[in-house]
Amino acid sequence: MGEKKKNNMTVLLGAAFLMATSAIGPGFLTQTATFTGQYGSIFAMVIICTILLDVTTQLNIWSIIGVSGMRGQDIANKVLPGLGYFIAFLVALGGLVFNIGNVGGAATGLNVMFGLPVKAGTIIGGAIGILIFLSKDAKSGMDKMTKYLGSIMILVVLFVAFKSKPPVGEAVTSVFKFSEAPGLVFPMITLLGGSCGGYITFSGAHRLLDAGFSGTKDLPEVRRSVLMGITVSGTMRILLFLAVLGVVTAMPQVVGSDAWVASPPAAAFQAGAGVIGYKIFGLVIFFAACTSIIGAAYTSVSFLKTLHPFIMENEKWFVIGFIAVSTVIMTLLGQPATLLVLAGSVNGLILPLTLLTILLASRRKDIVGENYKHPMVLIVLGLGVVLLTGYSGIMALPKILTIFG
């Protein structure tokens, strides 16, 4: 409890940036660049809709975790005995596999910036995450690192956006071309899953619980923190979209080129700002990967630690072990594409399940208390997200099954 009293704003910002930078990983960069190249200015509608759906999802989950004072897995076990264990397993599995990709992203960034071999970059990326949690005040260090690196990422992407001169007016008017909406549902769901699927949406909420924020008295601060986090991730998504849009509008031949196939965001940054842009891409993906390594490891273990006292007592070492295992697997496998496809599919299935569980919990007095009434608008909008993502997950099931042959 003392951590909360020490510095409220530091913790609130730390939780906000932990969630935002967990969402801004290597997959975030690639998805946004790929879809911008595919759809052009009309993709602005997807960016705005994703941010609005993200607000709905995160406000629901953070509010119920905050007011109940319980972590996601404990709420799930109250809603349906045993469900929390199942969700904890899925979240930890998805977090582990995504962390393999995050460590790979750190290696890619170091390779772009300094020409380091991928294996050496992989080890350095994992080591940075481990060093954060070996420090005396690991959670404070985590707050500071995500805050500083998140801020730098926004500034450098803003620079590329200015350099690429995107057609901002065209993008703004495209937001209101509602006739195009039916063809944009699947990219929107893909981006939503990347923004708040799996462990991501719980990262900041669990961080606030660790800092002592719980109960109706702290709900305004919890909601303030989640809105700050969505502002950060939303700003980054808009700037990245504009940076890539400027490139693909001025140089449409970039899309589909060998460089684009290898890495859409790298090709866009290089085309938009030359060698400096390419190095900025390396910096951004390195920072994005490092912050996502921290977020994935911390949140995945936070889902496991209330399931057994031994994990609770040795939380720091489990987080370090989580990062170490991710690093070793990435070093041995190189590019675990199949695992990353599986992780994306699993996270797509987790989101509707976890959000529906939270919405059911919002009506349970034994979870939220006698006096708390969850806003009906959040429940209705939340059910809409559940239906959208649930349908998308069902449609993806055949692909998941083919992964296993």
Short mmCIF file of C-alpha atoms in Angstrom, two decimals:
data_model
loop_
_atom_site.label_atom_id
_atom_site.label_comp_id
_atom_site.label_asym_id
_atom_site.label_seq_id
_atom_site.Cartn_x
_atom_site.Cartn_y
_atom_site.Cartn_z
CA MET A 1 0.00 0.00 0.00
CA GLY A 2 2.92 2.35 0.71
CA GLU A 3 3.92 2.53 -2.95
CA LYS A 4 0.62 4.19 -3.82
CA LYS A 5 0.91 6.85 -1.13
CA LYS A 6 4.49 7.64 -2.18
CA ASN A 7 3.64 9.13 -5.57
CA ASN A 8 0.20 8.73 -7.09
CA MET A 9 0.89 10.33 -10.45
CA THR A 10 4.11 8.38 -11.00
CA VAL A 11 2.28 5.09 -10.48
CA LEU A 12 -0.74 6.14 -12.58
CA LEU A 13 1.53 7.17 -15.46
CA GLY A 14 3.61 4.02 -15.02
CA ALA A 15 0.52 1.80 -15.31
CA ALA A 16 -0.73 3.80 -18.30
CA PHE A 17 2.58 3.49 -20.15
CA LEU A 18 2.94 -0.18 -19.20
CA MET A 19 -0.37 -0.93 -20.93
CA ALA A 20 0.33 1.37 -23.88
CA THR A 21 3.85 0.11 -24.53
CA SER A 22 2.71 -3.51 -24.10
CA ALA A 23 0.32 -2.83 -26.99
CA ILE A 24 3.03 -1.06 -29.04
CA GLY A 25 5.10 -4.13 -29.89
CA PRO A 26 6.68 -5.41 -33.13
CA GLY A 27 3.30 -6.78 -34.23
CA PHE A 28 1.68 -3.36 -33.69
CA LEU A 29 4.18 -1.73 -36.07
CA THR A 30 3.86 -4.39 -38.74
CA GLN A 31 0.05 -4.64 -38.65
CA THR A 32 -0.49 -0.88 -38.85
CA ALA A 33 2.00 -0.43 -41.71
CA THR A 34 0.72 -3.45 -43.65
CA PHE A 35 -2.95 -2.41 -43.49
CA THR A 36 -2.13 1.24 -44.28
CA GLY A 37 -0.32 0.08 -47.43
CA GLN A 38 -3.28 -2.13 -48.34
CA TYR A 39 -6.18 0.27 -47.68
CA GLY A 40 -4.63 3.75 -47.90
CA SER A 41 -6.43 6.76 -46.42
CA ILE A 42 -9.67 4.84 -45.83
CA PHE A 43 -7.80 2.94 -43.11
CA ALA A 44 -8.20 6.08 -40.96
CA MET A 45 -11.72 4.84 -40.16
CA VAL A 46 -10.26 1.61 -38.75
CA ILE A 47 -7.71 3.53 -36.65
CA ILE A 48 -10.43 5.68 -35.03
CA CYS A 49 -12.87 2.77 -34.53
CA THR A 50 -10.11 0.64 -32.99
CA ILE A 51 -9.27 3.39 -30.51
CA LEU A 52 -12.97 3.74 -29.53
CA LEU A 53 -13.37 -0.03 -29.10
CA ASP A 54 -10.12 -0.09 -27.15
CA VAL A 55 -11.50 2.57 -24.77
CA THR A 56 -14.65 0.47 -24.24
CA THR A 57 -12.73 -2.74 -23.56
CA GLN A 58 -10.11 -1.24 -21.27
CA LEU A 59 -12.54 0.88 -19.24
CA ASN A 60 -14.68 -2.20 -18.57
CA ILE A 61 -11.77 -4.38 -17.49
CA TRP A 62 -9.82 -1.80 -15.49
CA SER A 63 -12.98 -0.58 -13.71
CA ILE A 64 -14.03 -4.03 -12.48
CA ILE A 65 -10.49 -5.06 -11.51
CA GLY A 66 -10.06 -1.75 -9.70
CA VAL A 67 -13.37 -1.69 -7.84
CA SER A 68 -13.16 -5.39 -6.84
CA GLY A 69 -9.50 -5.31 -5.84
CA MET A 70 -9.05 -8.68 -7.56
CA ARG A 71 -6.91 -9.74 -10.48
CA GLY A 72 -8.46 -11.02 -13.69
CA GLN A 73 -7.96 -14.72 -12.89
CA ASP A 74 -9.47 -14.35 -9.40
CA ILE A 75 -12.52 -12.57 -10.81
CA ALA A 76 -12.93 -15.36 -13.38
CA ASN A 77 -12.76 -18.03 -10.68
CA LYS A 78 -15.53 -16.20 -8.80
CA VAL A 79 -17.70 -16.00 -11.93
CA LEU A 80 -17.18 -19.70 -12.69
CA PRO A 81 -14.95 -21.92 -10.51
CA GLY A 82 -11.97 -23.10 -12.53
CA LEU A 83 -12.36 -20.49 -15.29
CA GLY A 84 -9.59 -18.36 -13.78
CA TYR A 85 -7.10 -21.22 -14.03
CA PHE A 86 -8.02 -21.73 -17.68
CA ILE A 87 -7.69 -18.02 -18.51
CA ALA A 88 -4.41 -17.76 -16.58
CA PHE A 89 -3.01 -20.65 -18.62
CA LEU A 90 -4.13 -19.09 -21.93
CA VAL A 91 -2.81 -15.63 -21.03
CA ALA A 92 0.54 -16.98 -19.82
CA LEU A 93 0.89 -19.17 -22.94
CA GLY A 94 0.01 -16.29 -25.27
CA GLY A 95 2.31 -13.98 -23.32
CA LEU A 96 5.22 -16.41 -23.53
CA VAL A 97 4.87 -16.93 -27.27
CA PHE A 98 4.45 -13.22 -27.95
CA ASN A 99 7.48 -12.55 -25.79
CA ILE A 100 9.52 -14.76 -28.11
CA GLY A 101 8.48 -12.38 -30.90
CA ASN A 102 9.25 -9.35 -28.70
CA VAL A 103 12.80 -10.59 -28.04
CA GLY A 104 13.13 -11.14 -31.79
CA GLY A 105 11.95 -7.56 -32.35
CA ALA A 106 14.72 -6.27 -30.06
CA ALA A 107 17.24 -8.26 -32.12
CA THR A 108 15.85 -6.77 -35.34
CA GLY A 109 16.17 -3.24 -33.94
CA LEU A 110 19.80 -3.74 -32.91
CA ASN A 111 20.57 -5.28 -36.29
CA VAL A 112 19.10 -2.26 -38.11
CA MET A 113 20.83 0.31 -35.89
CA PHE A 114 24.24 -1.29 -35.40
CA GLY A 115 24.42 -4.33 -37.68
CA LEU A 116 24.54 -6.72 -34.71
CA PRO A 117 23.92 -10.41 -35.51
CA VAL A 118 20.38 -11.49 -34.67
CA LYS A 119 21.46 -14.00 -32.00
CA ALA A 120 23.58 -11.39 -30.20
CA GLY A 121 20.70 -8.90 -30.38
CA THR A 122 18.32 -11.52 -29.00
CA ILE A 123 20.51 -12.09 -25.96
CA ILE A 124 20.94 -8.33 -25.37
CA GLY A 125 17.17 -7.73 -25.62
CA GLY A 126 16.44 -10.49 -23.09
CA ALA A 127 19.25 -9.29 -20.81
CA ILE A 128 17.82 -5.75 -20.68
CA GLY A 129 14.46 -7.09 -19.50
CA ILE A 130 16.14 -9.31 -16.90
CA LEU A 131 18.29 -6.44 -15.57
CA ILE A 132 15.18 -4.32 -14.99
CA PHE A 133 13.70 -7.01 -12.74
CA LEU A 134 17.03 -7.71 -10.99
CA SER A 135 17.13 -4.10 -9.80
CA LYS A 136 16.32 -3.26 -6.19
CA ASP A 137 13.05 -1.48 -7.03
CA ALA A 138 12.00 -3.45 -10.12
CA LYS A 139 8.45 -2.11 -10.43
CA SER A 140 9.56 1.51 -10.18
CA GLY A 141 12.24 0.78 -12.80
CA MET A 142 9.60 -0.79 -15.02
CA ASP A 143 7.41 2.33 -14.68
CA LYS A 144 10.30 4.65 -15.61
CA MET A 145 11.54 2.59 -18.55
CA THR A 146 8.13 2.23 -20.19
CA LYS A 147 7.44 5.94 -19.65
CA TYR A 148 10.71 7.21 -21.13
CA LEU A 149 10.93 4.77 -24.03
CA GLY A 150 7.23 5.27 -24.86
CA SER A 151 7.70 9.05 -25.00
CA ILE A 152 10.78 8.75 -27.24
CA MET A 153 8.91 6.42 -29.63
CA ILE A 154 6.12 8.97 -30.08
CA LEU A 155 8.59 11.80 -30.78
CA VAL A 156 10.62 9.93 -33.41
CA VAL A 157 7.51 8.63 -35.22
CA LEU A 158 6.17 12.21 -35.18
CA PHE A 159 9.39 13.24 -36.97
CA VAL A 160 8.87 10.60 -39.68
CA ALA A 161 5.22 11.65 -40.04
CA PHE A 162 6.34 15.25 -40.69
CA LYS A 163 8.95 14.10 -43.19
CA SER A 164 6.53 11.90 -45.16
CA LYS A 165 3.95 14.73 -45.58
CA PRO A 166 0.75 12.62 -45.34
CA PRO A 167 -2.56 13.83 -46.85
CA VAL A 168 -4.11 14.62 -43.46
CA GLY A 169 -7.27 16.20 -44.92
CA GLU A 170 -8.00 13.13 -47.01
CA ALA A 171 -7.46 10.89 -44.00
CA VAL A 172 -9.87 12.96 -41.89
CA THR A 173 -12.66 12.87 -44.51
CA SER A 174 -12.12 9.12 -44.96
CA VAL A 175 -13.17 8.57 -41.34
CA PHE A 176 -16.74 9.39 -42.37
CA LYS A 177 -16.98 7.16 -45.46
CA PHE A 178 -19.27 4.72 -43.67
CA SER A 179 -20.13 2.84 -46.87
CA GLU A 180 -16.60 1.38 -46.75
CA ALA A 181 -17.04 0.04 -43.20
CA PRO A 182 -18.18 -3.56 -44.01
CA GLY A 183 -14.94 -4.32 -45.83
CA LEU A 184 -12.85 -3.07 -42.90
CA VAL A 185 -14.23 -5.26 -40.09
CA PHE A 186 -11.47 -7.87 -40.11
CA PRO A 187 -8.49 -5.49 -40.11
CA MET A 188 -10.23 -3.61 -37.30
CA ILE A 189 -10.60 -6.78 -35.22
CA THR A 190 -6.98 -7.70 -35.93
CA LEU A 191 -5.80 -4.32 -34.64
CA LEU A 192 -8.11 -4.51 -31.63
CA GLY A 193 -6.69 -7.90 -30.69
CA GLY A 194 -3.21 -6.43 -30.93
CA SER A 195 -4.22 -3.44 -28.79
CA CYS A 196 -5.96 -5.23 -25.95
CA GLY A 197 -5.90 -8.96 -26.62
CA GLY A 198 -4.44 -11.53 -24.22
CA TYR A 199 -2.33 -10.05 -21.45
CA ILE A 200 -2.22 -6.45 -22.74
CA THR A 201 -5.46 -5.09 -21.32
CA PHE A 202 -4.67 -6.46 -17.85
CA SER A 203 -1.09 -5.16 -17.62
CA GLY A 204 -1.80 -1.67 -16.27
CA ALA A 205 -4.79 -2.76 -14.15
CA HIS A 206 -2.73 -5.42 -12.36
CA ARG A 207 0.09 -2.88 -11.91
CA LEU A 208 -2.32 -0.53 -10.11
CA LEU A 209 -3.47 -3.36 -7.82
CA ASP A 210 0.15 -4.03 -6.89
CA ALA A 211 0.48 -0.32 -6.06
CA GLY A 212 -2.55 -0.44 -3.74
CA PHE A 213 -5.25 1.12 -5.94
CA SER A 214 -8.55 -0.66 -5.30
CA GLY A 215 -12.15 -0.02 -4.27
CA THR A 216 -14.68 2.59 -5.37
CA LYS A 217 -12.67 5.39 -3.75
CA ASP A 218 -9.80 4.81 -6.20
CA LEU A 219 -11.97 4.24 -9.28
CA PRO A 220 -11.57 7.81 -10.66
CA GLU A 221 -7.77 7.43 -10.56
CA VAL A 222 -7.93 3.97 -12.16
CA ARG A 223 -10.05 5.34 -15.01
CA ARG A 224 -7.76 8.34 -15.37
CA SER A 225 -4.80 5.99 -15.76
CA VAL A 226 -6.48 3.85 -18.42
CA LEU A 227 -7.48 6.93 -20.43
CA MET A 228 -3.88 8.19 -20.27
CA GLY A 229 -2.68 4.81 -21.54
CA ILE A 230 -5.14 4.74 -24.43
CA THR A 231 -4.14 8.32 -25.31
CA VAL A 232 -0.51 7.18 -25.59
CA SER A 233 -1.22 4.06 -27.67
CA GLY A 234 -3.84 5.90 -29.77
CA THR A 235 -1.44 8.79 -30.48
CA MET A 236 1.25 6.32 -31.52
CA ARG A 237 -1.17 4.46 -33.81
CA ILE A 238 -2.37 7.70 -35.49
CA LEU A 239 1.19 8.99 -36.00
CA LEU A 240 2.39 5.66 -37.38
CA PHE A 241 -0.59 5.52 -39.74
CA LEU A 242 0.09 9.06 -40.99
CA ALA A 243 3.82 8.39 -41.41
CA VAL A 244 3.17 5.31 -43.55
CA LEU A 245 0.24 6.94 -45.40
CA GLY A 246 2.48 9.80 -46.55
CA VAL A 247 4.93 7.28 -48.01
CA VAL A 248 2.43 5.02 -49.78
CA THR A 249 0.58 8.04 -51.19
CA ALA A 250 3.72 9.67 -52.62
CA MET A 251 5.45 6.40 -53.57
CA PRO A 252 2.82 3.68 -54.12
CA GLN A 253 5.48 1.46 -55.73
CA VAL A 254 6.98 0.88 -52.26
CA VAL A 255 4.03 -1.37 -51.38
CA GLY A 256 4.78 -4.88 -52.58
CA SER A 257 8.50 -4.23 -53.09
CA ASP A 258 11.06 -6.71 -51.72
CA ALA A 259 11.82 -4.33 -48.84
CA TRP A 260 8.09 -4.01 -48.06
CA VAL A 261 7.59 -7.79 -48.06
CA ALA A 262 10.54 -8.15 -45.66
CA SER A 263 9.26 -5.44 -43.28
CA PRO A 264 6.51 -2.94 -44.16
CA PRO A 265 7.34 -0.41 -41.40
CA ALA A 266 11.09 -0.53 -42.18
CA ALA A 267 10.42 0.03 -45.90
CA ALA A 268 8.03 2.90 -45.15
CA PHE A 269 10.40 4.66 -42.72
CA GLN A 270 13.32 4.34 -45.14
CA ALA A 271 11.29 5.60 -48.09
CA GLY A 272 9.90 8.47 -46.02
CA ALA A 273 13.08 9.69 -44.34
CA GLY A 274 16.02 7.91 -46.00
CA VAL A 275 18.80 6.33 -43.94
CA ILE A 276 17.74 8.36 -40.89
CA GLY A 277 14.22 6.95 -41.25
CA TYR A 278 15.58 3.41 -41.45
CA LYS A 279 17.65 3.92 -38.29
CA ILE A 280 14.60 5.43 -36.58
CA PHE A 281 12.68 2.27 -37.46
CA GLY A 282 15.42 0.27 -35.74
CA LEU A 283 15.17 2.51 -32.67
CA VAL A 284 11.37 2.31 -32.55
CA ILE A 285 11.16 -1.47 -32.94
CA PHE A 286 13.93 -1.92 -30.35
CA PHE A 287 12.17 0.30 -27.81
CA ALA A 288 8.79 -1.24 -28.65
CA ALA A 289 10.21 -4.72 -28.16
CA CYS A 290 11.96 -3.91 -24.85
CA THR A 291 8.84 -2.38 -23.30
CA SER A 292 6.70 -5.25 -24.57
CA ILE A 293 9.14 -7.81 -23.12
CA ILE A 294 8.68 -6.18 -19.72
CA GLY A 295 4.89 -5.91 -20.05
CA ALA A 296 4.37 -9.47 -21.29
CA ALA A 297 6.56 -11.03 -18.60
CA TYR A 298 5.18 -8.96 -15.71
CA THR A 299 1.52 -9.43 -16.67
CA SER A 300 1.78 -13.13 -17.52
CA VAL A 301 3.32 -13.87 -14.13
CA SER A 302 0.73 -11.62 -12.43
CA PHE A 303 -1.90 -14.04 -13.80
CA LEU A 304 -0.12 -16.97 -12.19
CA LYS A 305 0.99 -15.56 -8.86
CA THR A 306 -2.32 -15.76 -6.99
CA LEU A 307 -2.79 -19.37 -8.10
CA HIS A 308 -0.02 -20.62 -5.79
CA PRO A 309 1.78 -19.01 -2.80
CA PHE A 310 5.20 -20.10 -4.10
CA ILE A 311 4.74 -18.01 -7.28
CA MET A 312 3.52 -15.04 -5.21
CA GLU A 313 6.58 -15.20 -2.92
CA ASN A 314 9.02 -15.51 -5.84
CA GLU A 315 7.30 -13.25 -8.37
CA LYS A 316 10.50 -11.48 -9.43
CA TRP A 317 12.31 -14.72 -10.22
CA PHE A 318 9.37 -16.08 -12.18
CA VAL A 319 9.35 -12.90 -14.29
CA ILE A 320 13.10 -13.24 -14.89
CA GLY A 321 12.66 -16.92 -15.76
CA PHE A 322 9.85 -16.01 -18.15
CA ILE A 323 12.11 -13.59 -20.03
CA ALA A 324 15.03 -16.04 -19.97
CA VAL A 325 12.94 -18.86 -21.47
CA SER A 326 11.63 -16.52 -24.20
CA THR A 327 15.20 -15.49 -25.01
CA VAL A 328 16.53 -19.06 -25.16
CA ILE A 329 13.67 -20.21 -27.43
CA MET A 330 14.17 -17.24 -29.76
CA THR A 331 17.92 -17.86 -29.87
CA LEU A 332 17.40 -21.53 -30.78
CA LEU A 333 14.51 -21.13 -33.22
CA GLY A 334 15.46 -17.86 -34.92
CA GLN A 335 12.07 -16.89 -36.40
CA PRO A 336 9.28 -18.92 -34.78
CA ALA A 337 6.62 -17.90 -37.31
CA THR A 338 4.26 -20.76 -36.48
CA LEU A 339 4.36 -19.94 -32.77
CA LEU A 340 3.59 -16.28 -33.51
CA VAL A 341 0.60 -17.23 -35.68
CA LEU A 342 -0.63 -19.46 -32.86
CA ALA A 343 -0.14 -16.70 -30.28
CA GLY A 344 -2.09 -14.20 -32.38
CA SER A 345 -4.93 -16.67 -32.78
CA VAL A 346 -4.98 -17.54 -29.08
CA ASN A 347 -5.02 -13.85 -28.10
CA GLY A 348 -7.91 -13.30 -30.50
CA LEU A 349 -9.86 -15.99 -28.67
CA ILE A 350 -8.89 -14.73 -25.20
CA LEU A 351 -10.29 -11.20 -25.64
CA PRO A 352 -14.02 -12.06 -25.97
CA LEU A 353 -13.73 -14.65 -23.18
CA THR A 354 -12.04 -12.31 -20.71
CA LEU A 355 -14.24 -9.32 -21.54
CA LEU A 356 -17.44 -11.38 -21.25
CA THR A 357 -16.22 -12.68 -17.87
CA ILE A 358 -15.63 -9.10 -16.69
CA LEU A 359 -19.09 -8.00 -17.88
CA LEU A 360 -20.70 -10.90 -15.97
CA ALA A 361 -18.65 -9.95 -12.91
CA SER A 362 -19.90 -6.35 -13.15
CA ARG A 363 -23.38 -7.60 -12.14
CA ARG A 364 -22.14 -9.64 -9.18
CA LYS A 365 -22.42 -7.89 -5.81
CA ASP A 366 -20.02 -10.41 -4.22
CA ILE A 367 -17.36 -9.15 -6.65
CA VAL A 368 -17.98 -5.41 -7.09
CA GLY A 369 -19.70 -4.71 -3.77
CA GLU A 370 -23.20 -3.67 -2.79
CA ASN A 371 -23.00 -0.02 -3.79
CA TYR A 372 -21.17 -0.08 -7.13
CA LYS A 373 -23.23 0.14 -10.34
CA HIS A 374 -21.29 -0.42 -13.54
CA PRO A 375 -22.35 2.08 -16.25
CA MET A 376 -24.91 0.48 -18.60
CA VAL A 377 -23.32 2.18 -21.61
CA LEU A 378 -20.04 0.33 -20.91
CA ILE A 379 -21.91 -2.98 -20.57
CA VAL A 380 -23.78 -2.52 -23.87
CA LEU A 381 -20.68 -1.37 -25.77
CA GLY A 382 -18.66 -4.14 -24.15
CA LEU A 383 -21.14 -6.77 -25.34
CA GLY A 384 -20.76 -5.35 -28.86
CA VAL A 385 -16.97 -5.88 -28.64
CA VAL A 386 -17.54 -9.43 -27.34
CA LEU A 387 -19.78 -10.26 -30.29
CA LEU A 388 -17.39 -8.73 -32.84
CA THR A 389 -14.26 -10.39 -31.48
CA GLY A 390 -16.07 -13.66 -30.72
CA TYR A 391 -17.26 -13.95 -34.31
CA SER A 392 -13.77 -13.16 -35.56
CA GLY A 393 -12.30 -15.79 -33.24
CA ILE A 394 -14.73 -18.47 -34.43
CA MET A 395 -13.86 -17.63 -38.03
CA ALA A 396 -10.15 -18.04 -37.18
CA LEU A 397 -10.59 -21.47 -35.52
CA PRO A 398 -10.01 -23.49 -38.74
CA LYS A 399 -6.66 -21.72 -39.17
CA ILE A 400 -5.70 -22.50 -35.57
CA LEU A 401 -6.43 -26.20 -36.12
CA THR A 402 -4.29 -26.32 -39.27
CA ILE A 403 -1.30 -25.08 -37.25
CA PHE A 404 -1.21 -28.46 -35.53
CA GLY A 405 -1.41 -30.32 -38.84
#
